[in-house]
Amino acid sequence: MHVGILTGGGDCPGLNAVIRAVTLALVNEAGARVTGIERGFEGLLTRRTRPLDVHAVEGLLAQGGTVLGTHNRCNPFHDAAAGGADRSAQAMATVRELGLDALVAIGGDGTMTIANRFSALGLPVVGVPKTIDNDLMHNDRSFGFDSAVAVVAEALDRLETTARSHRRVMIAETMGRYAGWIALEGGIAGGADVILLPELPVDIDAVAEHCRERERSQGYTLICIGEGVPLQGGLVVREHIAESPDPLRLGGVGVLLQHELSRRLSTEVRSTVLGHVQRGGSPTAFDRVLATRFGYQAAQLVRRGEFGRMVALQCDRIDSVPIGDVADRSRTVPLDHPLLATVRGIGVMVGT
Ligand code: F6P
């Protein structure tokens, strides 16, 4: 059996741990040959590959990023580098020429959308969910999320010391796109006093009033805001990348909130964009375990010939779902999520 592995979309802590687990499981349990496809689906167009074996994956468990490289702008069905041409047939030809019996695609919704289209063309593909945003459908937790939350928590701990010492309002802006998972769990773990999510409406006057009350009681306020919060009715967009499957690069809502609060408060207000720091570095122990479970399950799906499916964590069981059920969809924080009641119950302002 010859199996290809690729990583697509943004990098994420735990990608290497999945590559390692898929490879080791396939080599140990099936004597398979494994080939890494470089830079996501682009590698199927450029034919850039590398052999993966027990030695090649040594030391990968704790390494951040992806040794295979990745790409979040290459879609063989609409190749921007070739004027939007459909080069999927060329990618399928590469699969045949390499003699791949299966492809394991590790990535987020963009990668799953592309994988689903290849699956429809007859490519035996298995998906593994990756995203620090934790926003893939039918999957309770993606690896990388816990690592990102840990970074947000540490950042808030650090911002809190300045907030307390200077009696300031300190704002941390997190990633997460249109889902508030990172802001919510990071905000809780870092002890934020106000947590603002894309899923909930935000009234800036109400946030300002909360900060005034806190100034009188505690003297300072720590705010955690997700990058996808439509603060004044619209998203704050840093960049527009037409050729990307996800063309809007969000960022800057924290600064906007800083300005709006500064106009309303006598307290000093500062903001920090946590950005790609949340995506970098070594995965947490939780993410290393989850990535290993996902990788092992992907290898089982390949061995059983269960293609067109994505590995998924559901109620702490590793299962799988049709990739088509995941493609083009995203999982936001439900308004009745128990964590919202929990934080409100301890006096944290969540939305307004
Ligand atoms: O999907 C993960 C994510 O980190 C988002 O939270 C963020 O908006 C986006 O990627 C940033 O992507 P890029 O690295 O292309 O700026």
PDB file of C-alpha atoms in Angstrom, residues 36-304:
ATOM      1  CA  GLY A  36       4.722  13.359   1.920  1.00  0.00           C
ATOM      2  CA  ILE A  37       3.255  15.805  -0.618  1.00  0.00           C
ATOM      3  CA  GLU A  38       4.880  19.216  -0.126  1.00  0.00           C
ATOM      4  CA  ARG A  39       3.065  22.556   0.308  1.00  0.00           C
ATOM      5  CA  GLY A  40      -0.469  21.212   0.396  1.00  0.00           C
ATOM      6  CA  PHE A  41      -2.324  20.529  -2.834  1.00  0.00           C
ATOM      7  CA  GLU A  42       0.315  22.530  -4.696  1.00  0.00           C
ATOM      8  CA  GLY A  43       2.607  19.504  -4.322  1.00  0.00           C
ATOM      9  CA  LEU A  44       0.222  17.517  -6.526  1.00  0.00           C
ATOM     10  CA  LEU A  45       0.737  20.109  -9.253  1.00  0.00           C
ATOM     11  CA  THR A  46       4.490  20.577  -8.825  1.00  0.00           C
ATOM     12  CA  ARG A  47       5.147  16.897  -7.964  1.00  0.00           C
ATOM     13  CA  ARG A  48       7.215  17.950  -4.970  1.00  0.00           C
ATOM     14  CA  THR A  49       7.239  14.961  -2.644  1.00  0.00           C
ATOM     15  CA  ARG A  50       9.433  13.302  -0.046  1.00  0.00           C
ATOM     16  CA  PRO A  51       9.520   9.785   1.389  1.00  0.00           C
ATOM     17  CA  LEU A  52       8.266   9.391   4.953  1.00  0.00           C
ATOM     18  CA  ASP A  53       9.394   6.497   7.110  1.00  0.00           C
ATOM     19  CA  VAL A  54      10.155   5.749  10.743  1.00  0.00           C
ATOM     20  CA  HIS A  55      13.378   7.785  10.599  1.00  0.00           C
ATOM     21  CA  ALA A  56      11.872  10.718   8.703  1.00  0.00           C
ATOM     22  CA  VAL A  57       9.270  11.294  11.412  1.00  0.00           C
ATOM     23  CA  GLU A  58      11.668  10.985  14.348  1.00  0.00           C
ATOM     24  CA  GLY A  59      11.439  13.968  16.710  1.00  0.00           C
ATOM     25  CA  LEU A  60       8.319  15.378  15.046  1.00  0.00           C
ATOM     26  CA  LEU A  61       5.896  14.938  17.948  1.00  0.00           C
ATOM     27  CA  ALA A  62       6.727  18.218  19.662  1.00  0.00           C
ATOM     28  CA  GLN A  63       7.712  20.253  16.604  1.00  0.00           C
ATOM     29  CA  GLY A  64       5.460  23.169  15.609  1.00  0.00           C
ATOM     30  CA  GLY A  65       4.468  23.976  12.009  1.00  0.00           C
ATOM     31  CA  THR A  66       4.582  21.283   9.323  1.00  0.00           C
ATOM     32  CA  VAL A  67       7.690  19.665   7.877  1.00  0.00           C
ATOM     33  CA  LEU A  68       5.783  19.138   4.626  1.00  0.00           C
ATOM     34  CA  GLY A  69       5.110  22.846   4.239  1.00  0.00           C
ATOM     35  CA  THR A  70       1.646  24.172   3.537  1.00  0.00           C
ATOM     36  CA  HIS A  71      -0.299  26.557   1.362  1.00  0.00           C
ATOM     37  CA  ASN A  72      -3.545  28.378   1.977  1.00  0.00           C
ATOM     38  CA  ARG A  73      -3.964  29.803  -1.490  1.00  0.00           C
ATOM     39  CA  CYS A  74      -3.596  26.775  -3.758  1.00  0.00           C
ATOM     40  CA  ASN A  75      -6.815  25.272  -5.033  1.00  0.00           C
ATOM     41  CA  PRO A  76      -6.202  22.915  -8.010  1.00  0.00           C
ATOM     42  CA  PHE A  77      -9.860  23.381  -9.060  1.00  0.00           C
ATOM     43  CA  HIS A  78      -9.256  27.109  -9.441  1.00  0.00           C
ATOM     44  CA  ASP A  79      -5.537  27.741  -9.688  1.00  0.00           C
ATOM     45  CA  ALA A  80      -4.955  31.466  -9.238  1.00  0.00           C
ATOM     46  CA  ALA A  81      -1.352  31.040 -10.433  1.00  0.00           C
ATOM     47  CA  ALA A  82      -2.770  29.772 -13.761  1.00  0.00           C
ATOM     48  CA  GLY A  83      -5.449  32.438 -14.194  1.00  0.00           C
ATOM     49  CA  GLY A  84      -8.078  30.438 -12.312  1.00  0.00           C
ATOM     50  CA  ALA A  85      -7.694  27.317 -14.477  1.00  0.00           C
ATOM     51  CA  ASP A  86      -9.011  23.964 -13.299  1.00  0.00           C
ATOM     52  CA  ARG A  87      -5.877  21.819 -12.865  1.00  0.00           C
ATOM     53  CA  SER A  88      -7.536  19.028 -10.924  1.00  0.00           C
ATOM     54  CA  ALA A  89      -6.938  16.552 -13.785  1.00  0.00           C
ATOM     55  CA  GLN A  90      -3.211  17.242 -13.519  1.00  0.00           C
ATOM     56  CA  ALA A  91      -3.329  16.626  -9.759  1.00  0.00           C
ATOM     57  CA  MET A  92      -5.197  13.354 -10.333  1.00  0.00           C
ATOM     58  CA  ALA A  93      -2.558  12.364 -12.912  1.00  0.00           C
ATOM     59  CA  THR A  94       0.169  12.970 -10.316  1.00  0.00           C
ATOM     60  CA  VAL A  95      -1.653  10.684  -7.880  1.00  0.00           C
ATOM     61  CA  ARG A  96      -1.744   7.956 -10.542  1.00  0.00           C
ATOM     62  CA  GLU A  97       1.889   8.466 -11.546  1.00  0.00           C
ATOM     63  CA  LEU A  98       3.027   8.296  -7.928  1.00  0.00           C
ATOM     64  CA  GLY A  99       0.977   5.130  -7.541  1.00  0.00           C
ATOM     65  CA  LEU A 100      -0.884   6.399  -4.476  1.00  0.00           C
ATOM     66  CA  ASP A 101      -3.601   4.108  -3.138  1.00  0.00           C
ATOM     67  CA  ALA A 102      -4.853   6.794  -0.780  1.00  0.00           C
ATOM     68  CA  LEU A 103      -4.309  10.398   0.248  1.00  0.00           C
ATOM     69  CA  VAL A 104      -4.522  11.715   3.820  1.00  0.00           C
ATOM     70  CA  ALA A 105      -5.333  15.451   3.725  1.00  0.00           C
ATOM     71  CA  ILE A 106      -4.762  17.272   7.012  1.00  0.00           C
ATOM     72  CA  GLY A 107      -6.356  20.707   7.091  1.00  0.00           C
ATOM     73  CA  GLY A 108      -9.237  23.019   7.844  1.00  0.00           C
ATOM     74  CA  ASP A 109     -12.482  23.740   5.998  1.00  0.00           C
ATOM     75  CA  GLY A 110     -10.706  24.989   2.854  1.00  0.00           C
ATOM     76  CA  THR A 111      -8.671  21.788   2.650  1.00  0.00           C
ATOM     77  CA  MET A 112     -11.756  19.639   3.334  1.00  0.00           C
ATOM     78  CA  THR A 113     -13.694  21.450   0.601  1.00  0.00           C
ATOM     79  CA  ILE A 114     -10.944  20.666  -1.915  1.00  0.00           C
ATOM     80  CA  ALA A 115     -10.561  17.096  -0.582  1.00  0.00           C
ATOM     81  CA  ASN A 116     -14.305  16.602  -1.018  1.00  0.00           C
ATOM     82  CA  ARG A 117     -14.111  17.637  -4.667  1.00  0.00           C
ATOM     83  CA  PHE A 118     -11.221  15.228  -5.269  1.00  0.00           C
ATOM     84  CA  SER A 119     -13.187  12.520  -3.509  1.00  0.00           C
ATOM     85  CA  ALA A 120     -16.036  13.118  -5.968  1.00  0.00           C
ATOM     86  CA  LEU A 121     -13.528  12.575  -8.796  1.00  0.00           C
ATOM     87  CA  GLY A 122     -12.700   9.170  -7.334  1.00  0.00           C
ATOM     88  CA  LEU A 123      -9.608   9.979  -5.272  1.00  0.00           C
ATOM     89  CA  PRO A 124      -9.486   7.740  -2.170  1.00  0.00           C
ATOM     90  CA  VAL A 125      -9.066  10.473   0.417  1.00  0.00           C
ATOM     91  CA  VAL A 126      -9.220  10.635   4.217  1.00  0.00           C
ATOM     92  CA  GLY A 127      -9.409  14.004   6.012  1.00  0.00           C
ATOM     93  CA  VAL A 128      -7.927  14.996   9.376  1.00  0.00           C
ATOM     94  CA  PRO A 129      -9.340  18.159  10.980  1.00  0.00           C
ATOM     95  CA  LYS A 130      -6.827  20.888  11.748  1.00  0.00           C
ATOM     96  CA  THR A 131      -7.441  24.421  12.916  1.00  0.00           C
ATOM     97  CA  ILE A 132      -6.563  26.531  15.918  1.00  0.00           C
ATOM     98  CA  ASP A 133     -10.000  28.133  15.389  1.00  0.00           C
ATOM     99  CA  ASN A 134     -11.793  24.901  16.427  1.00  0.00           C
ATOM    100  CA  ASP A 135     -14.510  25.688  13.900  1.00  0.00           C
ATOM    101  CA  LEU A 136     -14.825  22.487  11.861  1.00  0.00           C
ATOM    102  CA  MET A 137     -18.284  20.933  11.750  1.00  0.00           C
ATOM    103  CA  HIS A 138     -18.998  17.617  13.509  1.00  0.00           C
ATOM    104  CA  ASN A 139     -15.726  17.746  15.418  1.00  0.00           C
ATOM    105  CA  ASP A 140     -15.712  18.725  19.089  1.00  0.00           C
ATOM    106  CA  ARG A 141     -12.066  19.744  19.191  1.00  0.00           C
ATOM    107  CA  SER A 142      -9.339  20.126  16.610  1.00  0.00           C
ATOM    108  CA  PHE A 143      -5.681  19.814  17.543  1.00  0.00           C
ATOM    109  CA  GLY A 144      -3.922  23.193  17.730  1.00  0.00           C
ATOM    110  CA  PHE A 145      -6.850  24.795  19.540  1.00  0.00           C
ATOM    111  CA  ASP A 146      -5.594  23.900  23.011  1.00  0.00           C
ATOM    112  CA  SER A 147      -2.131  25.259  22.127  1.00  0.00           C
ATOM    113  CA  ALA A 148      -3.649  28.536  20.890  1.00  0.00           C
ATOM    114  CA  VAL A 149      -5.791  28.857  24.022  1.00  0.00           C
ATOM    115  CA  ALA A 150      -2.678  28.357  26.165  1.00  0.00           C
ATOM    116  CA  VAL A 151      -0.964  31.243  24.345  1.00  0.00           C
ATOM    117  CA  VAL A 152      -3.980  33.529  24.845  1.00  0.00           C
ATOM    118  CA  ALA A 153      -4.138  32.623  28.545  1.00  0.00           C
ATOM    119  CA  GLU A 154      -0.465  33.412  29.047  1.00  0.00           C
ATOM    120  CA  ALA A 155      -0.803  36.686  27.124  1.00  0.00           C
ATOM    121  CA  LEU A 156      -3.765  37.739  29.287  1.00  0.00           C
ATOM    122  CA  ASP A 157      -1.828  36.840  32.444  1.00  0.00           C
ATOM    123  CA  ARG A 158       0.927  39.164  31.274  1.00  0.00           C
ATOM    124  CA  LEU A 159      -1.419  41.948  30.190  1.00  0.00           C
ATOM    125  CA  GLU A 160      -3.172  41.739  33.536  1.00  0.00           C
ATOM    126  CA  THR A 161      -0.054  42.808  35.435  1.00  0.00           C
ATOM    127  CA  THR A 162       0.140  46.029  33.405  1.00  0.00           C
ATOM    128  CA  ALA A 163      -3.621  46.582  33.646  1.00  0.00           C
ATOM    129  CA  ARG A 164      -3.512  46.216  37.426  1.00  0.00           C
ATOM    130  CA  SER A 165      -0.340  48.276  37.928  1.00  0.00           C
ATOM    131  CA  HIS A 166      -1.409  51.188  35.702  1.00  0.00           C
ATOM    132  CA  ARG A 167      -5.169  50.949  36.312  1.00  0.00           C
ATOM    133  CA  ARG A 168      -5.769  50.568  32.584  1.00  0.00           C
ATOM    134  CA  VAL A 169      -8.160  48.831  30.247  1.00  0.00           C
ATOM    135  CA  MET A 170      -6.084  46.266  28.353  1.00  0.00           C
ATOM    136  CA  ILE A 171      -7.478  44.559  25.236  1.00  0.00           C
ATOM    137  CA  ALA A 172      -6.184  41.321  23.675  1.00  0.00           C
ATOM    138  CA  GLU A 173      -7.378  40.481  20.153  1.00  0.00           C
ATOM    139  CA  THR A 174      -7.402  36.780  19.304  1.00  0.00           C
ATOM    140  CA  MET A 175      -7.645  34.839  16.052  1.00  0.00           C
ATOM    141  CA  GLY A 176     -10.612  32.584  15.297  1.00  0.00           C
ATOM    142  CA  ARG A 177     -12.196  34.137  12.205  1.00  0.00           C
ATOM    143  CA  TYR A 178     -15.996  33.982  12.479  1.00  0.00           C
ATOM    144  CA  ALA A 179     -15.969  31.642  15.485  1.00  0.00           C
ATOM    145  CA  GLY A 180     -15.362  32.803  19.042  1.00  0.00           C
ATOM    146  CA  TRP A 181     -13.892  29.601  20.481  1.00  0.00           C
ATOM    147  CA  ILE A 182     -10.362  30.931  20.997  1.00  0.00           C
ATOM    148  CA  ALA A 183     -11.596  34.209  22.502  1.00  0.00           C
ATOM    149  CA  LEU A 184     -14.042  32.356  24.760  1.00  0.00           C
ATOM    150  CA  GLU A 185     -11.765  29.642  26.143  1.00  0.00           C
ATOM    151  CA  GLY A 186      -8.634  31.827  26.050  1.00  0.00           C
ATOM    152  CA  GLY A 187     -10.550  34.597  27.795  1.00  0.00           C
ATOM    153  CA  ILE A 188     -11.761  32.247  30.511  1.00  0.00           C
ATOM    154  CA  ALA A 189      -8.321  30.685  31.008  1.00  0.00           C
ATOM    155  CA  GLY A 190      -6.681  34.121  31.182  1.00  0.00           C
ATOM    156  CA  GLY A 191      -9.263  35.605  33.553  1.00  0.00           C
ATOM    157  CA  ALA A 192     -10.661  38.235  31.174  1.00  0.00           C
ATOM    158  CA  ASP A 193     -13.341  40.530  32.625  1.00  0.00           C
ATOM    159  CA  VAL A 194     -14.999  41.086  29.254  1.00  0.00           C
ATOM    160  CA  ILE A 195     -15.118  38.509  26.440  1.00  0.00           C
ATOM    161  CA  LEU A 196     -16.411  39.567  23.031  1.00  0.00           C
ATOM    162  CA  LEU A 197     -17.266  36.932  20.434  1.00  0.00           C
ATOM    163  CA  PRO A 198     -18.360  37.194  16.795  1.00  0.00           C
ATOM    164  CA  GLU A 199     -21.514  35.248  17.696  1.00  0.00           C
ATOM    165  CA  LEU A 200     -22.839  37.826  20.175  1.00  0.00           C
ATOM    166  CA  PRO A 201     -23.828  41.464  19.659  1.00  0.00           C
ATOM    167  CA  VAL A 202     -21.544  44.105  21.179  1.00  0.00           C
ATOM    168  CA  ASP A 203     -22.767  47.435  22.514  1.00  0.00           C
ATOM    169  CA  ILE A 204     -19.676  49.615  23.001  1.00  0.00           C
ATOM    170  CA  ASP A 205     -21.495  51.900  25.452  1.00  0.00           C
ATOM    171  CA  ALA A 206     -22.318  48.887  27.625  1.00  0.00           C
ATOM    172  CA  VAL A 207     -18.677  47.732  27.544  1.00  0.00           C
ATOM    173  CA  ALA A 208     -17.571  51.263  28.513  1.00  0.00           C
ATOM    174  CA  GLU A 209     -20.036  51.298  31.407  1.00  0.00           C
ATOM    175  CA  HIS A 210     -18.709  47.913  32.582  1.00  0.00           C
ATOM    176  CA  CYS A 211     -15.145  49.310  32.469  1.00  0.00           C
ATOM    177  CA  ARG A 212     -16.269  52.360  34.527  1.00  0.00           C
ATOM    178  CA  GLU A 213     -17.817  50.090  37.152  1.00  0.00           C
ATOM    179  CA  ARG A 214     -14.670  47.981  37.284  1.00  0.00           C
ATOM    180  CA  GLU A 215     -12.515  51.093  37.577  1.00  0.00           C
ATOM    181  CA  ARG A 216     -14.466  51.986  40.725  1.00  0.00           C
ATOM    182  CA  SER A 217     -14.241  48.440  42.154  1.00  0.00           C
ATOM    183  CA  GLN A 218     -11.084  46.654  40.908  1.00  0.00           C
ATOM    184  CA  GLY A 219      -9.390  49.577  39.149  1.00  0.00           C
ATOM    185  CA  TYR A 220      -8.743  47.906  35.801  1.00  0.00           C
ATOM    186  CA  THR A 221     -10.354  45.782  33.056  1.00  0.00           C
ATOM    187  CA  LEU A 222      -9.005  42.976  30.909  1.00  0.00           C
ATOM    188  CA  ILE A 223     -10.840  42.480  27.603  1.00  0.00           C
ATOM    189  CA  CYS A 224     -10.502  39.531  25.211  1.00  0.00           C
ATOM    190  CA  ILE A 225     -12.015  40.089  21.751  1.00  0.00           C
ATOM    191  CA  GLY A 226     -12.190  37.729  18.765  1.00  0.00           C
ATOM    192  CA  GLU A 227     -10.913  39.123  15.444  1.00  0.00           C
ATOM    193  CA  GLY A 228     -14.257  38.391  13.760  1.00  0.00           C
ATOM    194  CA  VAL A 229     -16.408  40.611  15.999  1.00  0.00           C
ATOM    195  CA  PRO A 230     -18.395  42.971  13.743  1.00  0.00           C
ATOM    196  CA  LEU A 231     -17.940  45.895  16.125  1.00  0.00           C
ATOM    197  CA  GLN A 232     -19.758  48.647  14.286  1.00  0.00           C
ATOM    198  CA  GLY A 233     -21.847  46.463  12.067  1.00  0.00           C
ATOM    199  CA  GLY A 234     -18.957  45.276   9.889  1.00  0.00           C
ATOM    200  CA  LEU A 235     -15.848  43.127  10.049  1.00  0.00           C
ATOM    201  CA  VAL A 236     -12.466  44.797  10.433  1.00  0.00           C
ATOM    202  CA  VAL A 237     -10.502  43.502   7.443  1.00  0.00           C
ATOM    203  CA  ARG A 238      -6.717  43.797   7.321  1.00  0.00           C
ATOM    204  CA  GLU A 239      -6.266  42.418   3.822  1.00  0.00           C
ATOM    205  CA  HIS A 240      -8.266  41.002   0.927  1.00  0.00           C
ATOM    206  CA  ILE A 241      -6.597  38.125  -0.911  1.00  0.00           C
ATOM    207  CA  ALA A 242      -8.721  37.420  -3.962  1.00  0.00           C
ATOM    208  CA  GLU A 243      -7.083  34.102  -4.882  1.00  0.00           C
ATOM    209  CA  SER A 244      -7.502  32.573  -1.420  1.00  0.00           C
ATOM    210  CA  PRO A 245     -10.395  30.177  -0.651  1.00  0.00           C
ATOM    211  CA  ASP A 246     -10.815  32.336   2.480  1.00  0.00           C
ATOM    212  CA  PRO A 247     -10.177  35.799   1.000  1.00  0.00           C
ATOM    213  CA  LEU A 248     -10.633  38.038   4.076  1.00  0.00           C
ATOM    214  CA  ARG A 249      -7.698  38.454   6.454  1.00  0.00           C
ATOM    215  CA  LEU A 250      -9.234  39.796   9.637  1.00  0.00           C
ATOM    216  CA  GLY A 251      -7.440  41.934  12.204  1.00  0.00           C
ATOM    217  CA  GLY A 252      -7.655  45.290  13.885  1.00  0.00           C
ATOM    218  CA  VAL A 253     -10.927  45.099  15.780  1.00  0.00           C
ATOM    219  CA  GLY A 254      -8.994  45.413  19.070  1.00  0.00           C
ATOM    220  CA  VAL A 255      -7.534  48.754  17.989  1.00  0.00           C
ATOM    221  CA  LEU A 256     -10.976  49.931  16.876  1.00  0.00           C
ATOM    222  CA  LEU A 257     -12.399  48.995  20.275  1.00  0.00           C
ATOM    223  CA  GLN A 258      -9.468  50.778  21.944  1.00  0.00           C
ATOM    224  CA  HIS A 259     -10.315  54.006  20.090  1.00  0.00           C
ATOM    225  CA  GLU A 260     -14.022  53.734  20.804  1.00  0.00           C
ATOM    226  CA  LEU A 261     -13.465  53.085  24.515  1.00  0.00           C
ATOM    227  CA  SER A 262     -10.845  55.852  24.772  1.00  0.00           C
ATOM    228  CA  ARG A 263     -13.467  58.331  23.508  1.00  0.00           C
ATOM    229  CA  ARG A 264     -15.818  57.241  26.271  1.00  0.00           C
ATOM    230  CA  LEU A 265     -13.477  56.696  29.240  1.00  0.00           C
ATOM    231  CA  SER A 266     -10.992  58.762  31.212  1.00  0.00           C
ATOM    232  CA  THR A 267      -8.950  55.576  31.822  1.00  0.00           C
ATOM    233  CA  GLU A 268      -6.082  54.747  29.492  1.00  0.00           C
ATOM    234  CA  VAL A 269      -6.968  51.966  27.019  1.00  0.00           C
ATOM    235  CA  ARG A 270      -4.396  49.817  25.176  1.00  0.00           C
ATOM    236  CA  SER A 271      -4.691  46.908  22.783  1.00  0.00           C
ATOM    237  CA  THR A 272      -2.496  44.035  21.633  1.00  0.00           C
ATOM    238  CA  VAL A 273      -3.042  41.824  18.586  1.00  0.00           C
ATOM    239  CA  LEU A 274      -1.889  38.312  19.466  1.00  0.00           C
ATOM    240  CA  GLY A 275      -1.822  37.259  15.788  1.00  0.00           C
ATOM    241  CA  HIS A 276       0.304  34.395  14.571  1.00  0.00           C
ATOM    242  CA  VAL A 277       1.931  33.923  17.976  1.00  0.00           C
ATOM    243  CA  GLN A 278      -1.205  31.853  18.687  1.00  0.00           C
ATOM    244  CA  ARG A 279      -0.416  29.483  15.834  1.00  0.00           C
ATOM    245  CA  GLY A 280       3.288  29.034  16.407  1.00  0.00           C
ATOM    246  CA  GLY A 281       5.451  26.819  18.544  1.00  0.00           C
ATOM    247  CA  SER A 282       5.224  23.409  20.085  1.00  0.00           C
ATOM    248  CA  PRO A 283       1.816  21.742  20.653  1.00  0.00           C
ATOM    249  CA  THR A 284       0.574  21.302  24.215  1.00  0.00           C
ATOM    250  CA  ALA A 285       0.497  17.784  25.680  1.00  0.00           C
ATOM    251  CA  PHE A 286      -3.272  17.673  25.011  1.00  0.00           C
ATOM    252  CA  ASP A 287      -2.753  18.519  21.343  1.00  0.00           C
ATOM    253  CA  ARG A 288       0.051  15.967  20.994  1.00  0.00           C
ATOM    254  CA  VAL A 289      -2.275  13.257  22.294  1.00  0.00           C
ATOM    255  CA  LEU A 290      -5.217  14.400  20.131  1.00  0.00           C
ATOM    256  CA  ALA A 291      -3.024  14.666  17.019  1.00  0.00           C
ATOM    257  CA  THR A 292      -1.700  11.154  17.661  1.00  0.00           C
ATOM    258  CA  ARG A 293      -5.247   9.795  18.095  1.00  0.00           C
ATOM    259  CA  PHE A 294      -6.349  11.527  14.871  1.00  0.00           C
ATOM    260  CA  GLY A 295      -3.325  10.265  12.940  1.00  0.00           C
ATOM    261  CA  TYR A 296      -3.835   6.712  14.124  1.00  0.00           C
ATOM    262  CA  GLN A 297      -7.536   6.824  13.207  1.00  0.00           C
ATOM    263  CA  ALA A 298      -6.714   8.224   9.743  1.00  0.00           C
ATOM    264  CA  ALA A 299      -4.409   5.255   9.178  1.00  0.00           C
ATOM    265  CA  GLN A 300      -7.228   2.887  10.255  1.00  0.00           C
ATOM    266  CA  LEU A 301      -9.661   4.489   7.786  1.00  0.00           C
ATOM    267  CA  VAL A 302      -7.109   4.079   5.005  1.00  0.00           C
ATOM    268  CA  ARG A 303      -6.505   0.438   5.920  1.00  0.00           C
ATOM    269  CA  ARG A 304     -10.245  -0.277   6.038  1.00  0.00           C
TER     270      ARG A 304
END
